[in-house]
Coordinates of C-alpha atoms in Angstrom, one line a residue:
M192 CA 99.3 92.6 125.8
A193 CA 99.8 91.3 122.2
R194 CA 102.0 88.9 120.3
I195 CA 103.6 90.9 117.5
K196 CA 105.2 89.8 114.2
I197 CA 107.1 92.4 112.2
V198 CA 108.6 92.0 108.8
H199 CA 110.8 94.9 107.7
T200 CA 111.9 94.7 104.1
T201 CA 114.4 97.1 102.5
E202 CA 115.6 96.7 98.9
Y203 CA 118.1 98.8 97.0
T204 CA 118.5 98.5 93.2
Y205 CA 121.4 99.8 91.0
R206 CA 121.8 100.5 87.3
N207 CA 125.3 98.9 87.2
P208 CA 126.9 96.4 89.6
V209 CA 128.3 98.1 92.6
G210 CA 130.4 97.2 95.6
L211 CA 128.9 97.3 99.1
L212 CA 130.5 99.2 102.0
R213 CA 129.8 98.4 105.6
H214 CA 126.2 98.9 106.6
R215 CA 124.8 99.8 110.0
L216 CA 121.3 98.4 111.1
M217 CA 119.1 99.5 114.0
V218 CA 116.3 97.0 113.6
R219 CA 116.4 94.9 116.8
P220 CA 114.7 95.9 120.1
D221 CA 116.1 95.0 123.4
D222 CA 114.2 92.9 125.9
S223 CA 112.7 95.0 128.7
H224 CA 109.9 95.0 131.2
D225 CA 107.5 96.0 128.4
L226 CA 108.8 93.8 125.6
R227 CA 109.8 90.2 125.3
L228 CA 111.8 89.4 122.1
H229 CA 111.2 85.7 121.2
H230 CA 113.1 85.6 117.9
A231 CA 114.9 87.9 115.6
D232 CA 116.1 87.0 112.1
L233 CA 118.1 88.8 109.4
K234 CA 118.2 87.7 105.8
M235 CA 120.4 89.5 103.2
E236 CA 121.1 89.1 99.5
P237 CA 123.9 89.1 98.6
E238 CA 125.1 87.2 101.6
P239 CA 127.5 89.2 103.7
A240 CA 131.0 88.1 104.7
S241 CA 130.5 89.1 108.4
I242 CA 127.8 90.2 110.8
Y243 CA 128.5 91.5 114.3
W244 CA 126.4 93.2 117.0
K245 CA 127.4 96.1 119.3
H246 CA 125.8 98.6 121.6
D247 CA 126.0 102.3 120.6
T248 CA 126.3 105.4 122.8
F249 CA 122.7 105.1 123.9
D250 CA 122.9 101.3 124.5
N251 CA 120.9 100.5 121.4
S252 CA 121.5 97.1 119.8
I253 CA 123.3 97.8 116.5
C254 CA 124.2 95.4 113.7
F255 CA 127.2 96.0 111.4
V256 CA 127.3 94.1 108.1
E257 CA 130.3 93.8 105.7
W258 CA 130.6 92.2 102.3
P259 CA 133.7 91.0 100.4
E260 CA 135.6 93.8 98.7
T261 CA 135.4 92.0 95.4
L262 CA 131.6 91.6 95.4
R263 CA 129.6 93.5 92.8
T264 CA 125.8 93.4 92.7
K265 CA 122.8 95.3 91.2
R266 CA 120.6 94.6 94.1
L267 CA 120.7 94.6 97.9
S268 CA 117.9 93.1 100.0
I269 CA 117.6 93.2 103.8
I270 CA 114.7 91.5 105.5
S271 CA 114.4 91.8 109.3
T272 CA 111.8 89.5 111.0
L273 CA 110.8 90.0 114.7
D274 CA 108.6 87.9 116.9
L275 CA 107.8 89.5 120.2
T276 CA 105.3 90.1 123.0
H277 CA 104.5 93.7 123.9
H278 CA 103.4 94.6 127.4
P279 CA 102.2 98.3 127.1
E280 CA 102.7 100.4 130.2
G281 CA 99.0 100.9 130.8
P282 CA 95.9 102.6 129.5
L283 CA 96.1 105.4 127.0
L284 CA 95.9 108.0 129.7
P285 CA 98.1 106.6 132.6
Q286 CA 98.2 108.4 135.9
Y287 CA 101.8 108.3 136.9
S288 CA 103.0 109.0 140.4
L289 CA 105.2 112.0 139.6
E290 CA 107.5 113.4 142.2
T291 CA 105.9 116.4 143.8
A292 CA 108.3 118.8 142.2
A293 CA 107.4 117.5 138.8
E294 CA 103.6 117.7 139.0
K295 CA 103.5 121.4 137.9
F296 CA 104.6 122.5 134.4
P297 CA 107.3 123.6 133.7
L298 CA 109.1 121.2 136.0
S299 CA 112.7 121.3 137.2
Y300 CA 115.2 118.5 137.6
N301 CA 117.5 118.0 140.6
Q302 CA 121.3 118.4 140.2
S303 CA 122.0 114.6 139.9
E304 CA 119.4 114.3 137.2
I305 CA 120.7 117.3 135.2
A306 CA 124.2 115.8 135.3
D307 CA 122.9 112.6 133.7
L308 CA 120.4 114.1 131.3
G309 CA 122.9 116.6 130.0
R310 CA 122.4 117.6 126.3
L311 CA 118.9 116.0 126.2
T312 CA 117.6 119.2 127.9
G313 CA 119.0 121.7 125.5
L314 CA 117.8 122.9 122.0
Q315 CA 119.5 121.1 119.2
M316 CA 118.4 123.2 116.2
P317 CA 118.8 126.8 115.2
D318 CA 115.8 129.1 115.9
T319 CA 117.0 132.7 115.8
D320 CA 113.4 134.1 115.8
R321 CA 112.4 131.8 118.6
K322 CA 109.4 130.5 116.6
V323 CA 109.5 127.1 118.4
E324 CA 109.5 128.7 121.8
A325 CA 106.6 130.9 120.8
W326 CA 104.6 128.0 119.5
A327 CA 105.4 125.9 122.6
R328 CA 104.3 128.7 125.0
R329 CA 101.1 129.3 123.1
T330 CA 100.3 125.6 123.2
V331 CA 101.0 125.3 126.9
A332 CA 98.8 128.3 127.6
E333 CA 96.0 126.8 125.6
A334 CA 96.2 123.5 127.6
G335 CA 94.2 125.2 130.3
S336 CA 96.2 123.5 133.1
T337 CA 99.5 123.5 134.8
N338 CA 99.4 119.8 135.5
T339 CA 102.5 118.3 133.8
L340 CA 100.8 115.2 132.4
K341 CA 97.8 117.2 131.1
V342 CA 100.2 119.8 129.4
L343 CA 102.2 117.0 127.7
E344 CA 99.0 115.3 126.5
A345 CA 97.7 118.6 125.2
M346 CA 100.9 119.3 123.2
T347 CA 100.7 115.8 121.8
R348 CA 97.1 116.4 120.6
A349 CA 97.9 119.9 119.4
I350 CA 100.6 118.6 116.9
Q351 CA 98.2 115.9 115.7
Q352 CA 95.4 118.4 115.1
Q353 CA 97.3 121.4 113.8
F354 CA 99.7 119.8 111.4
R355 CA 99.0 117.9 108.2
Y356 CA 100.7 114.5 107.9
G357 CA 102.5 113.7 104.7
A358 CA 104.7 110.7 104.0
R359 CA 108.2 111.5 102.8
H360 CA 110.5 108.7 101.9
E361 CA 113.7 110.5 101.2
E362 CA 116.3 110.7 104.0
G363 CA 116.4 113.7 106.3
T364 CA 114.3 115.4 108.9
Q365 CA 112.8 118.9 108.9
T366 CA 113.8 121.3 111.7
A367 CA 111.1 122.2 114.2
V368 CA 111.0 125.7 112.6
Q369 CA 110.4 124.3 109.1
T370 CA 107.5 122.1 110.4
I371 CA 105.8 125.1 112.0
E372 CA 106.3 127.2 108.8
L373 CA 105.2 124.5 106.4
G374 CA 102.3 123.2 108.6
T375 CA 103.0 119.6 107.5
G376 CA 105.5 116.8 108.2
T377 CA 106.2 113.2 108.8
C378 CA 106.2 111.3 112.0
R379 CA 109.9 112.0 112.6
D380 CA 109.3 115.8 111.9
F381 CA 106.5 115.8 114.5
A382 CA 108.6 114.0 117.0
V383 CA 111.4 116.5 116.6
L384 CA 108.9 119.4 116.9
M385 CA 107.6 118.1 120.3
M386 CA 111.2 117.4 121.5
E387 CA 112.4 120.9 120.7
A388 CA 109.2 122.5 122.0
L389 CA 109.7 120.8 125.4
R390 CA 113.4 121.5 125.4
S391 CA 112.6 125.2 125.2
F392 CA 111.3 124.7 128.7
G393 CA 114.4 122.7 129.8
L394 CA 112.7 119.2 129.7
A395 CA 114.8 116.2 128.7
T396 CA 113.6 114.6 125.5
R397 CA 114.9 111.9 123.2
F398 CA 114.0 110.6 119.7
V399 CA 112.4 107.1 119.6
T400 CA 112.4 105.0 116.5
G401 CA 110.4 101.7 116.1
Y402 CA 107.1 100.4 114.8
L403 CA 103.4 101.1 115.0
Y404 CA 100.9 98.3 115.3
D405 CA 97.2 97.5 115.9
D406 CA 95.8 100.0 113.4
T407 CA 92.1 98.9 113.7
S408 CA 90.7 102.4 113.6
G409 CA 91.8 103.2 110.1
T410 CA 92.9 106.6 111.2
T411 CA 96.4 105.9 112.5
R412 CA 99.2 107.6 110.6
G413 CA 102.7 106.3 110.0
G414 CA 102.1 102.6 109.3
G415 CA 103.8 100.7 106.4
G416 CA 107.3 101.9 107.5
T417 CA 109.3 102.6 110.5
H418 CA 107.7 105.0 112.9
A419 CA 109.1 107.8 115.2
W420 CA 107.9 109.5 118.4
C421 CA 109.5 111.1 121.4
G422 CA 110.3 110.2 125.0
V423 CA 110.1 112.7 127.9
Y424 CA 111.9 112.3 131.2
L425 CA 109.5 112.9 134.2
P426 CA 110.9 112.5 137.7
G427 CA 109.1 109.7 139.5
A428 CA 107.8 108.2 136.2
G429 CA 111.0 107.9 134.2
W430 CA 110.9 108.0 130.4
V431 CA 107.3 108.4 129.1
E432 CA 106.6 108.1 125.4
Y433 CA 104.4 110.4 123.3
D434 CA 103.4 109.9 119.7
P435 CA 102.3 113.4 118.4
T436 CA 101.6 111.9 114.9
N437 CA 98.7 109.9 116.4
G438 CA 98.1 111.5 119.8
L439 CA 99.2 108.3 121.5
V440 CA 100.5 108.4 125.1
A441 CA 102.6 105.8 127.0
G442 CA 103.5 103.6 124.1
A443 CA 100.3 101.5 124.0
N444 CA 100.7 100.7 120.2
L445 CA 104.4 101.5 119.9
I446 CA 107.4 99.0 119.6
R447 CA 110.5 100.9 120.6
V448 CA 113.7 99.8 118.7
G449 CA 116.1 102.6 119.5
V450 CA 116.4 105.9 121.3
T451 CA 118.8 108.8 120.4
R452 CA 119.5 112.5 121.1
E453 CA 118.5 113.5 117.6
A454 CA 116.8 112.0 114.6
S455 CA 119.9 111.7 112.4
Q456 CA 121.3 109.1 114.9
A457 CA 118.3 106.8 114.5
L458 CA 118.5 105.6 110.9
P459 CA 117.2 102.0 110.7
I460 CA 119.6 101.2 107.8
S461 CA 122.6 103.2 106.6
G462 CA 125.6 102.4 104.5
G463 CA 127.4 103.1 101.3
F464 CA 128.4 101.6 97.9
V465 CA 131.3 101.7 95.5
G466 CA 130.1 103.0 92.2
N467 CA 128.9 106.1 90.3
A468 CA 126.6 108.7 91.8
G469 CA 124.0 107.8 89.1
D470 CA 124.0 104.0 89.8
P471 CA 121.1 103.9 92.4
T472 CA 117.8 103.4 90.7
G473 CA 115.4 102.6 93.5
L474 CA 114.8 102.1 97.2
H475 CA 111.8 100.1 98.4
V476 CA 110.8 99.8 102.0
D477 CA 107.9 97.8 103.4
V478 CA 107.0 97.1 107.0
S479 CA 104.3 94.5 107.8
V480 CA 103.1 94.4 111.4
S481 CA 100.5 91.8 112.6
A482 CA 99.3 91.8 116.2
V483 CA 97.3 89.2 118.0
P484 CA 95.8 90.2 121.4
I485 CA 96.7 88.0 124.3
R486 CA 94.0 87.7 127.0

């Protein structure tokens, strides 16, 4: 358990004064059994005319921000500060009590689960040559076990070990096929690869966006910005989180902010401006996370 402080700073700069259209923010986690949110603060310059909160399709907490139509500015700054306590689910390698039918990989869901999981079990990206399925089947075969938890852990480690991590700040996510072909990617690319690989076996997965903390080893990848990983639905255990970028299991060092069906639905900040295409001159993002263990 740890007390966490997160400061997420985003700054846009423009060559000429621009108007600001409505922005959508996904930066606030919801209270849950594994997270207690003590305080959340948003500061913006220029000051908006209105701020209101809603829940999206996936029940994530979403903030909508609007500015006066007459406003013109050469800079937009958004600073989100969070103070929370995180209660990880357990040790790095938890032994969940899976339902009997889910203990052997690949598992099957019952009819009531399939009705609710829906699109989360199906492939979301084109793969005409079935490269993702081939990679997934090879990885599962190399796991040396049919135990579901061991297979999922093996796939998490395989992505960490086989692919080169490279930070990429521009928007957009590679397809799973592109990540396999390039052999490199970001945390969001690796999350999507694991999601699609497991969906090729009919497992329900979802994209998770949030923050990474407690990097005392010096080897953790994905800090300094928002982080991404995937959740897998396992009957008897529910949603279990896997971070293929760092080989982390069960969210021990992960602060979940939002969950979606695909990566494009999980942008931390999105919005538009009124001006010329060449007006944007810079985007700076910085995430500072400090963690104090609680005994």
